[in-house]
């Protein structure tokens, strides 16, 4: 089809030249668009395409370049494709030029050969470093998972947090008074979390932290009843630890950590950054103490952090839904 069109344009240009030679007066009246088309033809496919494109733009936008940077839908669509995909901007333009609506209007941007090169990979790393790092971690942990020696059912769980805090555990085991003192301080911190969350509801009239805490403790109770984990070996209890009195508790997940995260997020939302940093530091010390006393597994603490973020977001969505309902 393209060859037929090219031959037609060539024949037409020859007809124009013969007419100009036979009728000089008529030749001077030839339109500028015909002269541009005849002048642009040299027999090559690119010249034919450029001539056809020039003729089109002569009648539509004669005072603008062929590809305006600010209004060209081809470029704007490619920029959007770059934001919505992992392609760098240059690659998104080429891919859109080949497969999108602008393929016929921007042939010079079409992808030739492979759509990937070393430059494109570098562009992906530069524009999307975090997903690229996650991709590498996926490959790494796939190798770890498929070569891991499983812990026998007769052995206690392998916990890296317990290994890292082994010396602290030995210290607390040899000093019950120190263990009780740290447990008492931890109970005070839990009271600080609860006081702040209740304060935001009753005094400031902001229910989001309270709603998040209610969501969190409800989910924690459901999960704690669903799977009851064994008490870690070497657990160092204390009568002043929360819950006070050495009563039973759910291991998964840590309500200590999740409650602190909920309070810290609200402090940042209200620009109380100093208080938030204090809570984060105390939460870190709390986590170390819980591992050293074998009060929680590492996974309990990690999921507690995620639960704090999750239920704060859910509480915010609940508030938004109530506002839209009214």
mmCIF file of C-alpha atoms in Angstrom, residues 110-326:
data_model
loop_
_atom_site.group_PDB
_atom_site.id
_atom_site.type_symbol
_atom_site.label_atom_id
_atom_site.label_comp_id
_atom_site.label_asym_id
_atom_site.label_seq_id
_atom_site.Cartn_x
_atom_site.Cartn_y
_atom_site.Cartn_z
ATOM 1 C CA UNK A 110 9.259 4.177 16.252
ATOM 2 C CA UNK A 111 11.145 1.463 18.057
ATOM 3 C CA UNK A 112 13.668 -0.292 15.860
ATOM 4 C CA UNK A 113 14.667 -3.776 16.922
ATOM 5 C CA UNK A 114 14.679 -4.557 20.614
ATOM 6 C CA UNK A 115 12.731 -2.287 22.990
ATOM 7 C CA UNK A 116 15.356 -2.677 25.675
ATOM 8 C CA UNK A 117 18.952 -1.639 25.889
ATOM 9 C CA UNK A 118 21.525 -0.929 28.540
ATOM 10 C CA UNK A 119 20.526 2.741 28.447
ATOM 11 C CA UNK A 120 16.872 1.854 29.005
ATOM 12 C CA UNK A 121 17.704 -0.372 31.981
ATOM 13 C CA UNK A 122 19.766 2.448 33.481
ATOM 14 C CA UNK A 123 16.806 4.763 32.913
ATOM 15 C CA UNK A 124 14.476 2.413 34.771
ATOM 16 C CA UNK A 125 16.898 2.217 37.694
ATOM 17 C CA UNK A 126 17.239 6.001 37.763
ATOM 18 C CA UNK A 127 13.510 6.771 37.580
ATOM 19 C CA UNK A 128 12.235 3.856 39.724
ATOM 20 C CA UNK A 129 14.991 2.885 42.197
ATOM 21 C CA UNK A 130 12.684 1.610 44.957
ATOM 22 C CA UNK A 131 10.709 -0.885 42.799
ATOM 23 C CA UNK A 132 14.010 -1.960 41.238
ATOM 24 C CA UNK A 133 15.435 -2.641 44.708
ATOM 25 C CA UNK A 134 12.304 -4.612 45.581
ATOM 26 C CA UNK A 135 12.800 -6.640 42.422
ATOM 27 C CA UNK A 136 16.331 -7.531 43.471
ATOM 28 C CA UNK A 137 15.129 -8.422 46.963
ATOM 29 C CA UNK A 138 12.475 -10.673 45.416
ATOM 30 C CA UNK A 139 15.146 -12.639 43.561
ATOM 31 C CA UNK A 140 17.316 -12.807 46.681
ATOM 32 C CA UNK A 141 14.583 -14.078 48.987
ATOM 33 C CA UNK A 142 13.368 -16.560 46.384
ATOM 34 C CA UNK A 143 16.822 -18.094 46.537
ATOM 35 C CA UNK A 144 16.791 -18.027 50.340
ATOM 36 C CA UNK A 145 13.317 -19.542 50.600
ATOM 37 C CA UNK A 146 13.975 -22.417 48.219
ATOM 38 C CA UNK A 147 17.287 -23.369 49.881
ATOM 39 C CA UNK A 148 16.257 -22.794 53.511
ATOM 40 C CA UNK A 149 16.551 -25.615 56.017
ATOM 41 C CA UNK A 150 13.178 -25.832 57.747
ATOM 42 C CA UNK A 151 13.081 -25.737 61.559
ATOM 43 C CA UNK A 152 11.952 -29.143 62.908
ATOM 44 C CA UNK A 153 8.607 -29.228 64.694
ATOM 45 C CA UNK A 154 10.363 -30.434 67.850
ATOM 46 C CA UNK A 155 12.628 -27.353 67.975
ATOM 47 C CA UNK A 156 11.773 -23.805 69.120
ATOM 48 C CA UNK A 157 11.282 -21.169 66.418
ATOM 49 C CA UNK A 158 14.411 -19.552 65.031
ATOM 50 C CA UNK A 159 14.195 -15.825 65.818
ATOM 51 C CA UNK A 160 16.915 -13.409 64.746
ATOM 52 C CA UNK A 161 15.736 -10.864 67.308
ATOM 53 C CA UNK A 162 16.387 -13.372 70.069
ATOM 54 C CA UNK A 163 19.849 -14.060 68.696
ATOM 55 C CA UNK A 164 20.732 -10.351 68.555
ATOM 56 C CA UNK A 165 19.503 -9.717 72.113
ATOM 57 C CA UNK A 166 21.049 -12.825 73.671
ATOM 58 C CA UNK A 167 23.429 -10.846 75.890
ATOM 59 C CA UNK A 168 20.625 -8.557 77.102
ATOM 60 C CA UNK A 169 18.485 -11.592 77.860
ATOM 61 C CA UNK A 170 21.278 -13.047 79.977
ATOM 62 C CA UNK A 171 21.594 -9.735 81.839
ATOM 63 C CA UNK A 172 17.862 -9.492 82.569
ATOM 64 C CA UNK A 173 17.697 -13.137 83.618
ATOM 65 C CA UNK A 174 20.489 -12.575 86.124
ATOM 66 C CA UNK A 175 18.922 -9.363 87.480
ATOM 67 C CA UNK A 176 15.179 -9.683 88.183
ATOM 68 C CA UNK A 177 15.119 -6.185 89.717
ATOM 69 C CA UNK A 178 16.385 -4.635 86.486
ATOM 70 C CA UNK A 179 13.881 -6.675 84.509
ATOM 71 C CA UNK A 180 11.024 -5.425 86.709
ATOM 72 C CA UNK A 181 12.248 -1.821 86.488
ATOM 73 C CA UNK A 182 12.287 -1.912 82.688
ATOM 74 C CA UNK A 183 8.883 -3.601 82.686
ATOM 75 C CA UNK A 184 7.493 -0.817 84.889
ATOM 76 C CA UNK A 185 8.874 1.858 82.574
ATOM 77 C CA UNK A 186 7.334 0.040 79.627
ATOM 78 C CA UNK A 187 3.961 0.013 81.396
ATOM 79 C CA UNK A 188 4.249 3.785 81.895
ATOM 80 C CA UNK A 189 4.876 4.190 78.157
ATOM 81 C CA UNK A 190 1.777 2.131 77.345
ATOM 82 C CA UNK A 191 -0.163 4.434 79.663
ATOM 83 C CA UNK A 192 1.202 7.442 77.755
ATOM 84 C CA UNK A 193 -0.079 5.958 74.494
ATOM 85 C CA UNK A 194 -3.533 5.335 75.909
ATOM 86 C CA UNK A 195 -3.693 8.787 77.515
ATOM 87 C CA UNK A 196 -2.815 10.554 74.272
ATOM 88 C CA UNK A 197 -5.330 8.570 72.212
ATOM 89 C CA UNK A 198 -8.155 9.213 74.699
ATOM 90 C CA UNK A 199 -7.130 12.897 74.927
ATOM 91 C CA UNK A 200 -7.509 13.390 71.190
ATOM 92 C CA UNK A 201 -11.070 12.071 71.406
ATOM 93 C CA UNK A 202 -12.391 13.679 74.594
ATOM 94 C CA UNK A 203 -10.505 16.987 74.625
ATOM 95 C CA UNK A 204 -9.607 17.731 71.001
ATOM 96 C CA UNK A 205 -12.656 16.073 69.481
ATOM 97 C CA UNK A 206 -10.666 14.074 66.926
ATOM 98 C CA UNK A 207 -11.771 10.439 66.873
ATOM 99 C CA UNK A 208 -9.333 9.059 64.284
ATOM 100 C CA UNK A 209 -6.669 7.703 66.711
ATOM 101 C CA UNK A 210 -9.362 6.128 68.895
ATOM 102 C CA UNK A 211 -11.056 4.512 65.897
ATOM 103 C CA UNK A 212 -7.692 3.196 64.696
ATOM 104 C CA UNK A 213 -6.932 1.728 68.131
ATOM 105 C CA UNK A 214 -10.350 0.058 68.312
ATOM 106 C CA UNK A 215 -9.884 -1.429 64.833
ATOM 107 C CA UNK A 216 -6.390 -2.593 65.748
ATOM 108 C CA UNK A 217 -7.240 -4.301 69.041
ATOM 109 C CA UNK A 218 -10.283 -5.998 67.499
ATOM 110 C CA UNK A 219 -8.170 -7.450 64.685
ATOM 111 C CA UNK A 220 -5.451 -8.408 67.174
ATOM 112 C CA UNK A 221 -7.986 -10.321 69.257
ATOM 113 C CA UNK A 222 -9.293 -12.195 66.218
ATOM 114 C CA UNK A 223 -5.800 -13.169 65.073
ATOM 115 C CA UNK A 224 -4.684 -14.028 68.600
ATOM 116 C CA UNK A 225 -7.576 -16.458 68.971
ATOM 117 C CA UNK A 226 -7.078 -17.874 65.484
ATOM 118 C CA UNK A 227 -3.454 -18.906 66.061
ATOM 119 C CA UNK A 228 -2.125 -19.176 69.607
ATOM 120 C CA UNK A 229 1.644 -19.197 69.432
ATOM 121 C CA UNK A 230 3.696 -20.975 72.115
ATOM 122 C CA UNK A 231 5.317 -18.800 74.751
ATOM 123 C CA UNK A 232 8.959 -18.152 73.780
ATOM 124 C CA UNK A 233 11.535 -20.168 75.665
ATOM 125 C CA UNK A 234 13.245 -18.080 78.326
ATOM 126 C CA UNK A 235 10.309 -15.705 78.804
ATOM 127 C CA UNK A 236 11.045 -13.267 81.659
ATOM 128 C CA UNK A 237 7.758 -12.153 83.153
ATOM 129 C CA UNK A 238 7.187 -9.436 85.723
ATOM 130 C CA UNK A 239 4.271 -8.489 87.929
ATOM 131 C CA UNK A 240 4.502 -4.838 86.831
ATOM 132 C CA UNK A 241 4.592 -5.575 83.109
ATOM 133 C CA UNK A 242 1.561 -4.669 81.017
ATOM 134 C CA UNK A 243 -0.857 -6.368 81.316
ATOM 135 C CA UNK A 244 -0.077 -6.080 85.025
ATOM 136 C CA UNK A 245 -0.174 -9.293 87.055
ATOM 137 C CA UNK A 246 1.504 -11.798 84.701
ATOM 138 C CA UNK A 247 -1.838 -12.649 83.120
ATOM 139 C CA UNK A 248 -2.082 -14.298 79.714
ATOM 140 C CA UNK A 249 -1.817 -12.239 76.530
ATOM 141 C CA UNK A 250 -1.810 -12.510 72.745
ATOM 142 C CA UNK A 251 1.613 -12.792 71.162
ATOM 143 C CA UNK A 252 0.622 -11.944 67.595
ATOM 144 C CA UNK A 253 0.756 -9.110 67.028
ATOM 145 C CA UNK A 254 2.264 -6.573 69.461
ATOM 146 C CA UNK A 255 -0.340 -4.113 70.732
ATOM 147 C CA UNK A 256 2.457 -2.195 72.491
ATOM 148 C CA UNK A 257 4.103 -1.359 69.162
ATOM 149 C CA UNK A 258 0.922 -0.804 67.139
ATOM 150 C CA UNK A 259 -0.554 1.599 69.698
ATOM 151 C CA UNK A 260 2.633 3.642 69.739
ATOM 152 C CA UNK A 261 2.630 3.869 65.938
ATOM 153 C CA UNK A 262 -0.994 5.087 65.908
ATOM 154 C CA UNK A 263 -0.175 7.825 68.429
ATOM 155 C CA UNK A 264 3.009 8.833 66.580
ATOM 156 C CA UNK A 265 1.223 9.128 63.236
ATOM 157 C CA UNK A 266 -1.418 11.386 64.760
ATOM 158 C CA UNK A 267 1.276 13.570 66.317
ATOM 159 C CA UNK A 268 2.892 14.060 62.926
ATOM 160 C CA UNK A 269 -0.482 14.821 61.369
ATOM 161 C CA UNK A 270 -0.922 17.588 63.981
ATOM 162 C CA UNK A 271 2.701 18.814 63.470
ATOM 163 C CA UNK A 272 3.762 17.686 66.924
ATOM 164 C CA UNK A 273 7.035 16.428 65.558
ATOM 165 C CA UNK A 274 9.048 16.518 68.790
ATOM 166 C CA UNK A 275 6.480 14.355 70.581
ATOM 167 C CA UNK A 276 6.403 11.981 67.624
ATOM 168 C CA UNK A 277 10.180 11.541 67.680
ATOM 169 C CA UNK A 278 10.081 10.871 71.430
ATOM 170 C CA UNK A 279 7.388 8.227 70.938
ATOM 171 C CA UNK A 280 9.352 6.606 68.107
ATOM 172 C CA UNK A 281 12.507 6.437 70.234
ATOM 173 C CA UNK A 282 10.608 4.956 73.175
ATOM 174 C CA UNK A 283 8.936 2.491 70.822
ATOM 175 C CA UNK A 284 12.338 1.327 69.598
ATOM 176 C CA UNK A 285 13.582 0.837 73.154
ATOM 177 C CA UNK A 286 10.340 -0.957 73.961
ATOM 178 C CA UNK A 287 10.897 -3.360 71.078
ATOM 179 C CA UNK A 288 14.431 -4.154 72.227
ATOM 180 C CA UNK A 289 13.186 -4.780 75.755
ATOM 181 C CA UNK A 290 10.368 -7.064 74.542
ATOM 182 C CA UNK A 291 12.850 -9.136 72.536
ATOM 183 C CA UNK A 292 15.367 -9.300 75.377
ATOM 184 C CA UNK A 293 12.709 -10.446 77.849
ATOM 185 C CA UNK A 294 11.293 -12.854 75.240
ATOM 186 C CA UNK A 295 7.904 -11.185 75.575
ATOM 187 C CA UNK A 296 7.333 -11.155 71.802
ATOM 188 C CA UNK A 297 8.763 -12.737 68.692
ATOM 189 C CA UNK A 298 10.361 -10.449 66.112
ATOM 190 C CA UNK A 299 7.480 -11.040 63.715
ATOM 191 C CA UNK A 300 5.044 -9.790 66.380
ATOM 192 C CA UNK A 301 6.847 -6.462 66.536
ATOM 193 C CA UNK A 302 7.248 -6.096 62.766
ATOM 194 C CA UNK A 303 3.569 -6.769 62.108
ATOM 195 C CA UNK A 304 2.726 -4.388 64.950
ATOM 196 C CA UNK A 305 4.427 -1.567 63.030
ATOM 197 C CA UNK A 306 2.500 -2.419 59.875
ATOM 198 C CA UNK A 307 -0.750 -2.752 61.811
ATOM 199 C CA UNK A 308 -0.335 0.746 63.245
ATOM 200 C CA UNK A 309 -0.047 2.229 59.749
ATOM 201 C CA UNK A 310 -2.828 0.066 58.329
ATOM 202 C CA UNK A 311 -5.446 0.832 60.949
ATOM 203 C CA UNK A 312 -4.620 4.537 60.963
ATOM 204 C CA UNK A 313 -5.319 4.579 57.217
ATOM 205 C CA UNK A 314 -8.532 2.590 57.667
ATOM 206 C CA UNK A 315 -9.685 4.978 60.395
ATOM 207 C CA UNK A 316 -9.060 7.897 58.051
ATOM 208 C CA UNK A 317 -11.092 6.249 55.308
ATOM 209 C CA UNK A 318 -13.893 5.606 57.794
ATOM 210 C CA UNK A 319 -13.954 9.296 58.711
ATOM 211 C CA UNK A 320 -14.043 10.279 55.045
ATOM 212 C CA UNK A 321 -16.926 7.922 54.327
ATOM 213 C CA UNK A 322 -18.926 9.447 57.175
ATOM 214 C CA UNK A 323 -18.281 12.964 55.888
ATOM 215 C CA UNK A 324 -19.459 12.032 52.386
ATOM 216 C CA UNK A 325 -22.511 10.274 53.814
ATOM 217 C CA UNK A 326 -23.640 13.515 55.448
#
